[in-house]
GROMACS .gro file of C-alpha atoms in nm:
model
  292
    1UNK     CA    1   2.833   2.821  -3.696
    2UNK     CA    2   2.992   3.154  -3.571
    3UNK     CA    3   3.003   3.400  -3.339
    4UNK     CA    4   2.856   3.658  -3.160
    5UNK     CA    5   2.888   3.955  -2.977
    6UNK     CA    6   2.808   3.776  -2.649
    7UNK     CA    7   3.025   3.508  -2.719
    8UNK     CA    8   2.745   3.287  -2.809
    9UNK     CA    9   2.760   3.020  -3.018
   10UNK     CA   10   2.485   2.948  -3.202
   11UNK     CA   11   2.455   2.595  -3.474
   12UNK     CA   12   2.339   2.667  -3.762
   13UNK     CA   13   2.307   2.319  -3.861
   14UNK     CA   14   1.920   2.143  -3.848
   15UNK     CA   15   1.947   1.934  -3.640
   16UNK     CA   16   1.830   1.549  -3.808
   17UNK     CA   17   1.517   1.390  -3.792
   18UNK     CA   18   1.509   1.057  -3.573
   19UNK     CA   19   1.422   0.765  -3.837
   20UNK     CA   20   1.131   0.629  -3.710
   21UNK     CA   21   1.174   0.214  -3.598
   22UNK     CA   22   0.960   0.071  -3.874
   23UNK     CA   23   1.058   0.270  -4.220
   24UNK     CA   24   0.844   0.266  -4.491
   25UNK     CA   25   1.021  -0.022  -4.668
   26UNK     CA   26   1.003  -0.226  -4.383
   27UNK     CA   27   0.628  -0.213  -4.400
   28UNK     CA   28   0.625  -0.334  -4.748
   29UNK     CA   29   0.831  -0.607  -4.684
   30UNK     CA   30   0.635  -0.717  -4.392
   31UNK     CA   31   0.314  -0.723  -4.643
   32UNK     CA   32   0.482  -0.929  -4.829
   33UNK     CA   33   0.615  -1.177  -4.604
   34UNK     CA   34   0.217  -1.191  -4.479
   35UNK     CA   35   0.128  -1.229  -4.850
   36UNK     CA   36   0.368  -1.521  -4.911
   37UNK     CA   37   0.219  -1.677  -4.583
   38UNK     CA   38  -0.108  -1.677  -4.691
   39UNK     CA   39  -0.072  -1.766  -5.024
   40UNK     CA   40   0.116  -2.097  -4.835
   41UNK     CA   41  -0.177  -2.162  -4.668
   42UNK     CA   42  -0.435  -2.124  -4.902
   43UNK     CA   43  -0.202  -2.381  -5.127
   44UNK     CA   44  -0.191  -2.610  -4.860
   45UNK     CA   45  -0.574  -2.601  -4.720
   46UNK     CA   46  -0.599  -2.582  -5.133
   47UNK     CA   47  -0.419  -2.944  -5.189
   48UNK     CA   48  -0.617  -3.096  -4.868
   49UNK     CA   49  -0.917  -2.973  -5.019
   50UNK     CA   50  -0.798  -3.174  -5.378
   51UNK     CA   51  -0.748  -3.461  -5.174
   52UNK     CA   52  -1.063  -3.480  -5.009
   53UNK     CA   53  -1.247  -3.379  -5.370
   54UNK     CA   54  -1.054  -3.667  -5.544
   55UNK     CA   55  -1.223  -3.918  -5.277
   56UNK     CA   56  -1.556  -3.801  -5.329
   57UNK     CA   57  -1.498  -3.808  -5.740
   58UNK     CA   58  -1.410  -4.192  -5.718
   59UNK     CA   59  -1.674  -4.305  -5.406
   60UNK     CA   60  -1.904  -4.446  -5.693
   61UNK     CA   61  -1.586  -4.668  -5.759
   62UNK     CA   62  -1.768  -5.022  -5.604
   63UNK     CA   63  -2.093  -4.941  -5.771
   64UNK     CA   64  -1.930  -4.919  -6.080
   65UNK     CA   65  -1.717  -5.232  -6.016
   66UNK     CA   66  -2.066  -5.389  -5.909
   67UNK     CA   67  -2.215  -5.301  -6.297
   68UNK     CA   68  -1.922  -5.383  -6.465
   69UNK     CA   69  -1.931  -5.798  -6.261
   70UNK     CA   70  -2.328  -5.831  -6.342
   71UNK     CA   71  -2.291  -5.677  -6.720
   72UNK     CA   72  -2.615  -5.442  -6.625
   73UNK     CA   73  -2.659  -5.075  -6.455
   74UNK     CA   74  -3.016  -5.256  -6.285
   75UNK     CA   75  -3.181  -4.979  -6.108
   76UNK     CA   76  -2.853  -4.757  -6.043
   77UNK     CA   77  -2.936  -4.365  -6.252
   78UNK     CA   78  -2.720  -4.183  -6.427
   79UNK     CA   79  -2.836  -3.837  -6.288
   80UNK     CA   80  -2.576  -3.787  -5.999
   81UNK     CA   81  -2.309  -3.842  -6.247
   82UNK     CA   82  -2.403  -3.620  -6.494
   83UNK     CA   83  -2.445  -3.376  -6.255
   84UNK     CA   84  -2.146  -3.392  -6.133
   85UNK     CA   85  -2.006  -3.372  -6.456
   86UNK     CA   86  -2.126  -3.076  -6.566
   87UNK     CA   87  -2.060  -2.927  -6.219
   88UNK     CA   88  -1.671  -3.018  -6.268
   89UNK     CA   89  -1.660  -2.870  -6.598
   90UNK     CA   90  -1.795  -2.493  -6.516
   91UNK     CA   91  -1.526  -2.512  -6.268
   92UNK     CA   92  -1.247  -2.595  -6.481
   93UNK     CA   93  -1.396  -2.317  -6.704
   94UNK     CA   94  -1.397  -2.078  -6.389
   95UNK     CA   95  -1.047  -2.176  -6.273
   96UNK     CA   96  -0.844  -2.102  -6.622
   97UNK     CA   97  -0.627  -1.805  -6.618
   98UNK     CA   98  -0.847  -1.618  -6.833
   99UNK     CA   99  -1.116  -1.600  -6.678
  100UNK     CA  100  -1.003  -1.622  -6.279
  101UNK     CA  101  -0.599  -1.598  -6.250
  102UNK     CA  102  -0.404  -1.816  -5.961
  103UNK     CA  103  -0.693  -2.062  -5.951
  104UNK     CA  104  -0.482  -2.376  -6.077
  105UNK     CA  105  -0.575  -2.570  -5.786
  106UNK     CA  106  -0.964  -2.558  -5.883
  107UNK     CA  107  -0.921  -2.602  -6.249
  108UNK     CA  108  -0.681  -2.938  -6.189
  109UNK     CA  109  -0.920  -3.070  -5.914
  110UNK     CA  110  -1.260  -3.058  -6.123
  111UNK     CA  111  -1.011  -3.141  -6.481
  112UNK     CA  112  -0.950  -3.446  -6.287
  113UNK     CA  113  -1.337  -3.495  -6.188
  114UNK     CA  114  -1.443  -3.434  -6.552
  115UNK     CA  115  -1.172  -3.708  -6.696
  116UNK     CA  116  -1.345  -3.984  -6.375
  117UNK     CA  117  -1.719  -3.907  -6.471
  118UNK     CA  118  -1.682  -3.930  -6.851
  119UNK     CA  119  -1.544  -4.283  -6.755
  120UNK     CA  120  -1.809  -4.383  -6.505
  121UNK     CA  121  -2.081  -4.221  -6.760
  122UNK     CA  122  -1.910  -4.406  -7.025
  123UNK     CA  123  -1.938  -4.710  -6.878
  124UNK     CA  124  -2.262  -4.663  -6.745
  125UNK     CA  125  -2.382  -4.617  -7.114
  126UNK     CA  126  -2.216  -4.951  -7.202
  127UNK     CA  127  -2.417  -5.132  -6.989
  128UNK     CA  128  -2.749  -4.925  -7.005
  129UNK     CA  129  -2.988  -5.238  -7.209
  130UNK     CA  130  -3.229  -4.991  -7.193
  131UNK     CA  131  -3.231  -4.808  -7.510
  132UNK     CA  132  -3.457  -4.490  -7.426
  133UNK     CA  133  -3.235  -4.441  -7.083
  134UNK     CA  134  -2.949  -4.464  -7.305
  135UNK     CA  135  -3.094  -4.200  -7.573
  136UNK     CA  136  -3.158  -3.959  -7.256
  137UNK     CA  137  -2.822  -3.966  -7.131
  138UNK     CA  138  -2.689  -3.869  -7.449
  139UNK     CA  139  -2.967  -3.554  -7.479
  140UNK     CA  140  -2.844  -3.455  -7.151
  141UNK     CA  141  -2.465  -3.504  -7.265
  142UNK     CA  142  -2.497  -3.282  -7.567
  143UNK     CA  143  -2.684  -3.019  -7.377
  144UNK     CA  144  -2.415  -2.935  -7.124
  145UNK     CA  145  -2.147  -2.962  -7.382
  146UNK     CA  146  -2.343  -2.707  -7.541
  147UNK     CA  147  -2.385  -2.491  -7.194
  148UNK     CA  148  -2.023  -2.536  -7.160
  149UNK     CA  149  -1.953  -2.404  -7.495
  150UNK     CA  150  -2.194  -2.123  -7.538
  151UNK     CA  151  -2.056  -1.997  -7.194
  152UNK     CA  152  -1.698  -1.999  -7.306
  153UNK     CA  153  -1.761  -1.822  -7.628
  154UNK     CA  154  -1.991  -1.567  -7.442
  155UNK     CA  155  -1.717  -1.482  -7.143
  156UNK     CA  156  -1.397  -1.499  -7.376
  157UNK     CA  157  -1.517  -1.328  -7.664
  158UNK     CA  158  -1.793  -1.056  -7.558
  159UNK     CA  159  -1.665  -1.021  -7.195
  160UNK     CA  160  -1.307  -0.826  -7.178
  161UNK     CA  161  -1.218  -0.840  -6.832
  162UNK     CA  162  -1.170  -1.061  -6.596
  163UNK     CA  163  -1.388  -0.938  -6.306
  164UNK     CA  164  -1.686  -0.957  -6.501
  165UNK     CA  165  -1.572  -1.279  -6.654
  166UNK     CA  166  -1.545  -1.450  -6.285
  167UNK     CA  167  -1.847  -1.319  -6.165
  168UNK     CA  168  -2.072  -1.454  -6.495
  169UNK     CA  169  -1.892  -1.803  -6.488
  170UNK     CA  170  -1.860  -1.790  -6.089
  171UNK     CA  171  -2.272  -1.739  -6.042
  172UNK     CA  172  -2.362  -2.007  -6.264
  173UNK     CA  173  -2.070  -2.251  -6.122
  174UNK     CA  174  -2.278  -2.141  -5.745
  175UNK     CA  175  -2.599  -2.269  -5.898
  176UNK     CA  176  -2.463  -2.588  -6.041
  177UNK     CA  177  -2.279  -2.653  -5.715
  178UNK     CA  178  -2.576  -2.562  -5.486
  179UNK     CA  179  -2.753  -2.835  -5.694
  180UNK     CA  180  -2.494  -3.097  -5.642
  181UNK     CA  181  -2.490  -3.038  -5.290
  182UNK     CA  182  -2.845  -3.026  -5.204
  183UNK     CA  183  -2.882  -3.395  -5.379
  184UNK     CA  184  -2.808  -3.582  -5.038
  185UNK     CA  185  -3.100  -3.437  -4.878
  186UNK     CA  186  -3.292  -3.731  -5.013
  187UNK     CA  187  -3.059  -3.965  -4.816
  188UNK     CA  188  -3.103  -3.744  -4.496
  189UNK     CA  189  -3.511  -3.776  -4.497
  190UNK     CA  190  -3.516  -4.162  -4.534
  191UNK     CA  191  -3.248  -4.100  -4.271
  192UNK     CA  192  -3.491  -3.937  -4.015
  193UNK     CA  193  -3.791  -4.124  -4.170
  194UNK     CA  194  -3.623  -4.507  -4.098
  195UNK     CA  195  -3.395  -4.354  -3.786
  196UNK     CA  196  -3.130  -4.540  -3.952
  197UNK     CA  197  -2.794  -4.427  -4.122
  198UNK     CA  198  -2.730  -4.774  -4.319
  199UNK     CA  199  -2.758  -4.581  -4.646
  200UNK     CA  200  -2.540  -4.312  -4.546
  201UNK     CA  201  -2.134  -4.421  -4.557
  202UNK     CA  202  -1.995  -4.255  -4.249
  203UNK     CA  203  -1.701  -4.182  -4.422
  204UNK     CA  204  -1.836  -4.052  -4.721
  205UNK     CA  205  -2.051  -3.799  -4.527
  206UNK     CA  206  -1.691  -3.700  -4.352
  207UNK     CA  207  -1.521  -3.659  -4.686
  208UNK     CA  208  -1.832  -3.429  -4.813
  209UNK     CA  209  -1.798  -3.232  -4.484
  210UNK     CA  210  -1.410  -3.180  -4.503
  211UNK     CA  211  -1.394  -3.105  -4.871
  212UNK     CA  212  -1.652  -2.855  -4.811
  213UNK     CA  213  -1.415  -2.684  -4.499
  214UNK     CA  214  -1.136  -2.688  -4.722
  215UNK     CA  215  -1.243  -2.546  -5.017
  216UNK     CA  216  -1.434  -2.278  -4.700
  217UNK     CA  217  -1.119  -2.231  -4.597
  218UNK     CA  218  -0.934  -2.198  -4.900
  219UNK     CA  219  -1.190  -1.930  -5.008
  220UNK     CA  220  -1.133  -1.747  -4.738
  221UNK     CA  221  -0.813  -1.656  -4.696
  222UNK     CA  222  -0.802  -1.471  -5.038
  223UNK     CA  223  -1.194  -1.380  -5.042
  224UNK     CA  224  -1.323  -1.593  -5.350
  225UNK     CA  225  -1.770  -1.549  -5.295
  226UNK     CA  226  -1.807  -1.765  -5.590
  227UNK     CA  227  -1.586  -2.048  -5.426
  228UNK     CA  228  -1.704  -2.022  -5.007
  229UNK     CA  229  -2.098  -1.997  -5.105
  230UNK     CA  230  -2.121  -2.352  -5.228
  231UNK     CA  231  -1.862  -2.491  -5.070
  232UNK     CA  232  -1.952  -2.347  -4.778
  233UNK     CA  233  -2.345  -2.485  -4.777
  234UNK     CA  234  -2.177  -2.790  -4.857
  235UNK     CA  235  -1.944  -2.823  -4.568
  236UNK     CA  236  -2.306  -2.737  -4.344
  237UNK     CA  237  -2.460  -2.999  -4.550
  238UNK     CA  238  -2.165  -3.229  -4.464
  239UNK     CA  239  -2.211  -3.168  -4.066
  240UNK     CA  240  -2.567  -3.223  -4.076
  241UNK     CA  241  -2.505  -3.528  -4.234
  242UNK     CA  242  -2.246  -3.657  -3.969
  243UNK     CA  243  -2.468  -3.489  -3.686
  244UNK     CA  244  -2.792  -3.749  -3.777
  245UNK     CA  245  -2.501  -4.014  -3.832
  246UNK     CA  246  -2.414  -3.968  -3.459
  247UNK     CA  247  -2.806  -3.932  -3.418
  248UNK     CA  248  -2.874  -4.261  -3.546
  249UNK     CA  249  -2.550  -4.476  -3.544
  250UNK     CA  250  -2.716  -4.692  -3.221
  251UNK     CA  251  -3.052  -4.753  -3.325
  252UNK     CA  252  -2.923  -4.870  -3.637
  253UNK     CA  253  -2.671  -5.088  -3.486
  254UNK     CA  254  -3.029  -5.217  -3.317
  255UNK     CA  255  -3.221  -5.297  -3.604
  256UNK     CA  256  -2.989  -5.444  -3.837
  257UNK     CA  257  -2.950  -5.707  -3.468
  258UNK     CA  258  -3.277  -5.724  -3.464
  259UNK     CA  259  -3.318  -5.795  -3.856
  260UNK     CA  260  -3.000  -6.062  -3.790
  261UNK     CA  261  -3.210  -6.234  -3.527
  262UNK     CA  262  -3.526  -6.230  -3.713
  263UNK     CA  263  -3.304  -6.390  -4.041
  264UNK     CA  264  -3.150  -6.741  -3.817
  265UNK     CA  265  -3.531  -6.762  -3.579
  266UNK     CA  266  -3.702  -6.754  -3.966
  267UNK     CA  267  -3.396  -7.038  -4.103
  268UNK     CA  268  -3.399  -7.228  -3.757
  269UNK     CA  269  -3.790  -7.284  -3.829
  270UNK     CA  270  -3.761  -7.365  -4.186
  271UNK     CA  271  -3.494  -7.637  -4.109
  272UNK     CA  272  -3.693  -7.766  -3.804
  273UNK     CA  273  -4.024  -7.767  -4.026
  274UNK     CA  274  -3.815  -7.957  -4.267
  275UNK     CA  275  -3.737  -8.219  -4.003
  276UNK     CA  276  -4.022  -8.254  -3.911
  277UNK     CA  277  -4.147  -8.334  -4.236
  278UNK     CA  278  -3.934  -8.584  -4.294
  279UNK     CA  279  -3.964  -8.752  -4.002
  280UNK     CA  280  -4.332  -8.753  -4.061
  281UNK     CA  281  -4.252  -8.884  -4.435
  282UNK     CA  282  -4.037  -9.197  -4.265
  283UNK     CA  283  -4.349  -9.252  -4.029
  284UNK     CA  284  -4.557  -9.264  -4.330
  285UNK     CA  285  -4.348  -9.510  -4.523
  286UNK     CA  286  -4.264  -9.741  -4.229
  287UNK     CA  287  -4.666  -9.808  -4.146
  288UNK     CA  288  -4.624  -9.899  -4.546
  289UNK     CA  289  -4.370 -10.145  -4.483
  290UNK     CA  290  -4.558 -10.261  -4.157
  291UNK     CA  291  -4.908 -10.329  -4.391
  292UNK     CA  292  -4.704 -10.503  -4.652
   0.00000   0.00000   0.00000
């Protein structure tokens, strides 16, 4: 500072600018915290999705216990297990780091599903007495493995970016997942026609809805269209099953009670008829004795 002739003091120093409350550093820190929170939420939802998916994969266990006890596959179809197997193998391919990084939960649960379905199919093959059906299963298995091998070779050798690899495998996954989720449509049609939910287990429908919902939320937190689309459709199908269950639950109870009552009446008629025949037979025998 210096003095002018009029003795006015002039400050030569520039005024310091006020520092904004939220500096760029603090904004960056907030963004990092938000991303960390989103990742934590995504992981939690993914773990819950893994639990519900594992329940779905293991749900046919009572069927295979029955097959093991009877030593025959009876009229059971291997199609659901073959369809689930190829679906799981495709999602394992989608979840590997070379195709879609940061998808460990997707890869692990579908790896578990692959192992479970392989065990189910081996049990089915062991107890299948029809050589033609067994041959068909082996042909389908060969085609599924050929599909996975061809797709893996394509995306890992010819395609060189994660985005393109994810897109190619993701589109194939969507197609197969929609087909798998659409499989309960025949059961839903049966429920509507018979007005009975006897052959549509409640907990299986609930798990299907919860699984689809969890993976849809998982995909929306850090948007992944290839996971969101099939699981969104799956959650809608699961919700539709629950609505049908709520609609026809009472009529199912009434039908089962009517069948039980009819069965008891038929049994009582058989017992009465048997007693009457016995009495008639005893009467004839007495007459014969008296005649002697």
